[in-house]
mmCIF file of C-alpha atoms in Angstrom:
data_model
loop_
_atom_site.group_PDB
_atom_site.id
_atom_site.type_symbol
_atom_site.label_atom_id
_atom_site.label_comp_id
_atom_site.label_asym_id
_atom_site.label_seq_id
_atom_site.Cartn_x
_atom_site.Cartn_y
_atom_site.Cartn_z
ATOM 1 C CA UNK A 103 -38.607 24.890 7.101
ATOM 2 C CA UNK A 104 -38.568 21.101 6.957
ATOM 3 C CA UNK A 105 -35.529 21.203 4.662
ATOM 4 C CA UNK A 106 -33.696 23.407 7.154
ATOM 5 C CA UNK A 107 -34.501 21.053 10.020
ATOM 6 C CA UNK A 108 -33.274 18.067 7.997
ATOM 7 C CA UNK A 109 -30.068 19.903 7.109
ATOM 8 C CA UNK A 110 -29.415 20.760 10.748
ATOM 9 C CA UNK A 111 -30.155 17.182 11.784
ATOM 10 C CA UNK A 112 -27.701 15.814 9.219
ATOM 11 C CA UNK A 113 -25.021 18.213 10.395
ATOM 12 C CA UNK A 114 -25.583 17.179 14.005
ATOM 13 C CA UNK A 115 -25.319 13.508 13.075
ATOM 14 C CA UNK A 116 -22.108 14.178 11.136
ATOM 15 C CA UNK A 117 -20.701 16.130 14.085
ATOM 16 C CA UNK A 118 -21.382 13.323 16.571
ATOM 17 C CA UNK A 119 -20.060 10.661 14.185
ATOM 18 C CA UNK A 120 -16.790 12.590 13.916
ATOM 19 C CA UNK A 121 -16.649 12.927 17.700
ATOM 20 C CA UNK A 122 -17.039 9.161 18.038
ATOM 21 C CA UNK A 123 -14.317 8.581 15.441
ATOM 22 C CA UNK A 124 -11.942 10.905 17.306
ATOM 23 C CA UNK A 125 -12.801 9.212 20.608
ATOM 24 C CA UNK A 126 -12.137 5.776 19.112
ATOM 25 C CA UNK A 127 -8.882 6.982 17.563
ATOM 26 C CA UNK A 128 -7.674 8.359 20.904
ATOM 27 C CA UNK A 129 -8.537 5.139 22.731
ATOM 28 C CA UNK A 130 -6.614 3.086 20.177
ATOM 29 C CA UNK A 131 -3.709 5.521 19.851
ATOM 30 C CA UNK A 132 -1.090 3.174 21.296
ATOM 31 C CA UNK A 133 -2.169 0.287 19.070
ATOM 32 C CA UNK A 134 0.390 0.951 16.323
ATOM 33 C CA UNK A 135 3.922 0.089 15.246
ATOM 34 C CA UNK A 136 3.266 -3.411 13.903
ATOM 35 C CA UNK A 137 6.538 -3.384 11.961
ATOM 36 C CA UNK A 138 7.063 -7.105 12.510
ATOM 37 C CA UNK A 139 4.099 -7.665 10.167
ATOM 38 C CA UNK A 140 5.648 -5.726 7.261
ATOM 39 C CA UNK A 141 6.113 -7.779 4.088
ATOM 40 C CA UNK A 142 9.910 -7.681 4.537
ATOM 41 C CA UNK A 143 9.567 -9.697 7.754
ATOM 42 C CA UNK A 144 7.843 -12.613 6.017
ATOM 43 C CA UNK A 145 9.748 -15.900 5.405
ATOM 44 C CA UNK A 146 10.543 -15.023 1.769
ATOM 45 C CA UNK A 147 12.916 -12.316 3.025
ATOM 46 C CA UNK A 148 14.846 -14.497 5.484
ATOM 47 C CA UNK A 149 17.477 -15.332 2.858
ATOM 48 C CA UNK A 150 20.864 -14.159 4.153
ATOM 49 C CA UNK A 151 22.292 -10.970 2.670
ATOM 50 C CA UNK A 152 19.542 -10.195 0.180
ATOM 51 C CA UNK A 153 20.708 -7.274 -1.985
ATOM 52 C CA UNK A 154 19.141 -3.933 -1.109
ATOM 53 C CA UNK A 155 18.582 -1.208 -3.678
ATOM 54 C CA UNK A 156 17.583 2.437 -3.604
ATOM 55 C CA UNK A 157 13.956 3.557 -4.039
ATOM 56 C CA UNK A 158 13.114 7.245 -4.469
ATOM 57 C CA UNK A 159 9.898 9.247 -4.718
ATOM 58 C CA UNK A 160 10.298 12.756 -6.124
ATOM 59 C CA UNK A 161 6.549 13.358 -5.728
ATOM 60 C CA UNK A 162 6.799 13.058 -1.945
ATOM 61 C CA UNK A 163 10.430 13.849 -1.096
ATOM 62 C CA UNK A 164 13.092 11.979 0.878
ATOM 63 C CA UNK A 165 12.182 9.013 3.114
ATOM 64 C CA UNK A 166 10.227 10.108 6.178
ATOM 65 C CA UNK A 167 8.517 13.018 4.399
ATOM 66 C CA UNK A 168 4.842 13.805 4.929
ATOM 67 C CA UNK A 169 2.922 12.363 1.979
ATOM 68 C CA UNK A 170 0.813 15.096 0.302
ATOM 69 C CA UNK A 171 -2.941 14.568 0.615
ATOM 70 C CA UNK A 172 -3.430 13.980 -3.111
ATOM 71 C CA UNK A 173 -1.511 10.700 -2.755
ATOM 72 C CA UNK A 174 -3.572 9.485 0.237
ATOM 73 C CA UNK A 175 -7.198 8.736 1.044
ATOM 74 C CA UNK A 176 -7.511 12.397 2.072
ATOM 75 C CA UNK A 177 -7.838 13.147 -1.647
ATOM 76 C CA UNK A 178 -11.460 12.021 -1.229
ATOM 77 C CA UNK A 179 -13.837 9.863 -3.265
ATOM 78 C CA UNK A 180 -11.149 7.284 -3.961
ATOM 79 C CA UNK A 181 -9.313 9.754 -6.191
ATOM 80 C CA UNK A 182 -5.840 9.357 -4.700
ATOM 81 C CA UNK A 183 -2.983 9.608 -7.191
ATOM 82 C CA UNK A 184 -0.280 6.967 -7.026
ATOM 83 C CA UNK A 185 3.076 8.715 -6.466
ATOM 84 C CA UNK A 186 5.858 7.899 -8.912
ATOM 85 C CA UNK A 187 8.567 5.596 -7.557
ATOM 86 C CA UNK A 188 11.946 5.036 -9.189
ATOM 87 C CA UNK A 189 14.485 2.398 -8.236
ATOM 88 C CA UNK A 190 17.980 1.245 -9.114
ATOM 89 C CA UNK A 191 18.003 -2.415 -10.227
ATOM 90 C CA UNK A 192 19.903 -4.690 -7.824
ATOM 91 C CA UNK A 193 23.414 -5.471 -9.122
ATOM 92 C CA UNK A 194 24.578 -8.938 -10.015
ATOM 93 C CA UNK A 195 21.197 -10.701 -10.074
ATOM 94 C CA UNK A 196 18.824 -11.790 -12.822
ATOM 95 C CA UNK A 197 15.431 -10.135 -12.354
ATOM 96 C CA UNK A 198 12.348 -11.689 -13.987
ATOM 97 C CA UNK A 199 9.920 -9.054 -12.689
ATOM 98 C CA UNK A 200 9.214 -6.653 -9.842
ATOM 99 C CA UNK A 201 6.388 -6.175 -7.367
ATOM 100 C CA UNK A 202 5.492 -3.175 -5.207
ATOM 101 C CA UNK A 203 3.741 -3.433 -1.848
ATOM 102 C CA UNK A 204 2.183 -0.404 -0.130
ATOM 103 C CA UNK A 205 1.316 -1.005 3.528
ATOM 104 C CA UNK A 206 0.466 0.756 6.784
ATOM 105 C CA UNK A 207 1.865 -0.846 9.976
ATOM 106 C CA UNK A 208 0.215 1.723 12.244
ATOM 107 C CA UNK A 209 -3.438 0.772 11.788
ATOM 108 C CA UNK A 210 -5.157 0.075 15.152
ATOM 109 C CA UNK A 211 -5.378 -3.683 14.610
ATOM 110 C CA UNK A 212 -2.975 -5.734 16.765
ATOM 111 C CA UNK A 213 -0.208 -7.452 14.810
ATOM 112 C CA UNK A 214 -1.393 -6.179 11.443
ATOM 113 C CA UNK A 215 0.365 -4.216 8.710
ATOM 114 C CA UNK A 216 -2.422 -3.481 6.265
ATOM 115 C CA UNK A 217 -1.762 -3.952 2.547
ATOM 116 C CA UNK A 218 -3.156 -0.827 0.901
ATOM 117 C CA UNK A 219 -2.073 -1.991 -2.534
ATOM 118 C CA UNK A 220 0.031 -4.738 -4.095
ATOM 119 C CA UNK A 221 1.104 -4.274 -7.708
ATOM 120 C CA UNK A 222 2.876 -7.212 -9.328
ATOM 121 C CA UNK A 223 4.066 -8.559 -12.700
ATOM 122 C CA UNK A 224 6.050 -5.322 -13.214
ATOM 123 C CA UNK A 225 8.377 -5.876 -16.195
ATOM 124 C CA UNK A 226 12.044 -6.533 -15.431
ATOM 125 C CA UNK A 227 13.145 -3.715 -17.744
ATOM 126 C CA UNK A 228 11.182 -1.108 -15.790
ATOM 127 C CA UNK A 229 12.737 0.929 -12.996
ATOM 128 C CA UNK A 230 9.770 3.212 -12.389
ATOM 129 C CA UNK A 231 6.077 2.893 -11.523
ATOM 130 C CA UNK A 232 3.646 5.804 -11.910
ATOM 131 C CA UNK A 233 -0.055 6.578 -11.624
ATOM 132 C CA UNK A 234 -0.836 5.695 -15.244
ATOM 133 C CA UNK A 235 0.799 2.287 -14.807
ATOM 134 C CA UNK A 236 -1.187 1.534 -11.672
ATOM 135 C CA UNK A 237 -4.526 2.703 -13.088
ATOM 136 C CA UNK A 238 -4.067 0.266 -15.966
ATOM 137 C CA UNK A 239 -3.339 -2.688 -13.685
ATOM 138 C CA UNK A 240 -5.908 -5.488 -13.709
ATOM 139 C CA UNK A 241 -7.144 -7.723 -10.923
ATOM 140 C CA UNK A 242 -6.219 -11.438 -11.039
ATOM 141 C CA UNK A 243 -9.744 -12.414 -12.155
ATOM 142 C CA UNK A 244 -9.361 -10.540 -15.448
ATOM 143 C CA UNK A 245 -8.356 -13.136 -18.023
ATOM 144 C CA UNK A 246 -8.015 -10.705 -20.933
ATOM 145 C CA UNK A 247 -5.027 -11.197 -23.204
ATOM 146 C CA UNK A 248 -1.886 -9.044 -23.060
ATOM 147 C CA UNK A 249 -2.299 -8.012 -19.432
ATOM 148 C CA UNK A 250 0.962 -7.093 -17.755
ATOM 149 C CA UNK A 251 0.367 -5.442 -14.381
ATOM 150 C CA UNK A 252 -1.973 -6.980 -11.848
ATOM 151 C CA UNK A 253 -3.050 -5.869 -8.387
ATOM 152 C CA UNK A 254 -4.594 -7.053 -5.129
ATOM 153 C CA UNK A 255 -5.538 -5.202 -1.940
ATOM 154 C CA UNK A 256 -6.600 -6.240 1.553
ATOM 155 C CA UNK A 257 -9.127 -3.415 1.764
ATOM 156 C CA UNK A 258 -9.850 -1.709 -1.568
ATOM 157 C CA UNK A 259 -11.684 -2.593 -4.769
ATOM 158 C CA UNK A 260 -9.271 -0.749 -7.063
ATOM 159 C CA UNK A 261 -5.478 -0.722 -7.568
ATOM 160 C CA UNK A 262 -4.866 2.325 -5.360
ATOM 161 C CA UNK A 263 -7.079 4.532 -3.191
ATOM 162 C CA UNK A 264 -4.272 5.685 -0.930
ATOM 163 C CA UNK A 265 -3.409 5.108 2.725
ATOM 164 C CA UNK A 266 -5.194 7.011 5.470
ATOM 165 C CA UNK A 267 -5.129 7.392 9.246
ATOM 166 C CA UNK A 268 -8.130 6.990 11.536
ATOM 167 C CA UNK A 269 -9.337 10.382 12.758
ATOM 168 C CA UNK A 270 -7.802 11.017 16.174
ATOM 169 C CA UNK A 271 -5.297 8.173 15.874
ATOM 170 C CA UNK A 272 -2.388 10.449 15.003
ATOM 171 C CA UNK A 273 -0.033 10.178 12.055
ATOM 172 C CA UNK A 274 0.641 6.854 10.368
ATOM 173 C CA UNK A 275 3.651 5.618 8.426
ATOM 174 C CA UNK A 276 3.263 4.144 4.979
ATOM 175 C CA UNK A 277 5.889 1.823 3.466
ATOM 176 C CA UNK A 278 6.333 1.277 -0.269
ATOM 177 C CA UNK A 279 8.512 -1.792 -0.864
ATOM 178 C CA UNK A 280 9.824 -2.707 -4.319
ATOM 179 C CA UNK A 281 10.683 -6.409 -4.591
ATOM 180 C CA UNK A 282 12.937 -7.940 -7.263
ATOM 181 C CA UNK A 283 11.957 -11.496 -8.229
ATOM 182 C CA UNK A 284 13.698 -14.254 -10.164
ATOM 183 C CA UNK A 285 10.418 -15.796 -11.384
ATOM 184 C CA UNK A 286 6.919 -14.489 -12.187
ATOM 185 C CA UNK A 287 4.148 -14.302 -9.606
ATOM 186 C CA UNK A 288 1.236 -16.554 -10.553
ATOM 187 C CA UNK A 289 -1.573 -16.415 -8.017
ATOM 188 C CA UNK A 290 -4.309 -19.044 -7.977
ATOM 189 C CA UNK A 291 -7.558 -17.169 -8.565
ATOM 190 C CA UNK A 292 -9.514 -19.969 -6.889
ATOM 191 C CA UNK A 293 -7.978 -19.182 -3.498
ATOM 192 C CA UNK A 294 -8.321 -16.017 -1.354
ATOM 193 C CA UNK A 295 -6.135 -13.241 -2.748
ATOM 194 C CA UNK A 296 -4.550 -11.179 0.002
ATOM 195 C CA UNK A 297 -1.171 -10.159 1.368
ATOM 196 C CA UNK A 298 -0.536 -13.528 3.043
ATOM 197 C CA UNK A 299 -1.203 -15.461 -0.178
ATOM 198 C CA UNK A 300 1.023 -13.057 -2.089
ATOM 199 C CA UNK A 301 3.799 -13.424 0.500
ATOM 200 C CA UNK A 302 3.619 -17.215 0.272
ATOM 201 C CA UNK A 303 4.132 -16.972 -3.492
ATOM 202 C CA UNK A 304 7.324 -14.944 -2.909
ATOM 203 C CA UNK A 305 9.187 -17.758 -1.150
ATOM 204 C CA UNK A 306 12.294 -18.712 -3.120
ATOM 205 C CA UNK A 307 11.815 -15.891 -5.621
ATOM 206 C CA UNK A 308 13.063 -12.746 -3.840
ATOM 207 C CA UNK A 309 16.493 -11.649 -5.092
ATOM 208 C CA UNK A 310 16.529 -8.101 -3.698
ATOM 209 C CA UNK A 311 14.373 -5.307 -2.365
ATOM 210 C CA UNK A 312 14.257 -1.585 -1.661
ATOM 211 C CA UNK A 313 11.938 0.592 0.389
ATOM 212 C CA UNK A 314 10.660 4.142 0.780
ATOM 213 C CA UNK A 315 8.435 5.299 3.626
ATOM 214 C CA UNK A 316 6.473 8.443 4.351
ATOM 215 C CA UNK A 317 4.066 9.842 6.922
ATOM 216 C CA UNK A 318 0.296 10.240 6.562
ATOM 217 C CA UNK A 319 -1.348 13.030 8.526
ATOM 218 C CA UNK A 320 -4.086 12.330 11.077
ATOM 219 C CA UNK A 321 -7.464 11.671 9.477
#
């Protein structure tokens, strides 16, 4: 009997927590569209006529498609799969490496485009990034030898847990930006590692970029 009462109590708590989340999401619904805070609007991208290149995602479809749950936080327990992205190298420039930034400009935080995941030190001879690549990426504090890919995130403790929308806040957009660089990214591990620090390191190194975006369903 006690177990049944506890179960019912837990369900009631869960129900009211979800109601509060929906209520909060509805209140904050119009706090979205912070496109000016996307990585491509940072100073490193102000160079005139930066080459653009094509980025595709066969796992999710053409730009603007709804991203399947398995590639978002809706996969549950941090088990989101990183969708495979393929790009065409920018013509006429020497690329030292690539970086990929995944961000959500529709989170209900004024002026913020949240960095879900930043993968950098992608080899210049690669034109594709997949889930296996990302799972093997290391954080900047790992000083092991022979590390290629590294990652940072504003919110997660692993390379990729997927974007997600606050329950009741409506759909969100998620942008995946591939950046071509003429010199390697070398972040100082003794300073805070976040999107702003990463963006500062890009200044003078960006020689082209491409972008794919999709839609995340309401939480």
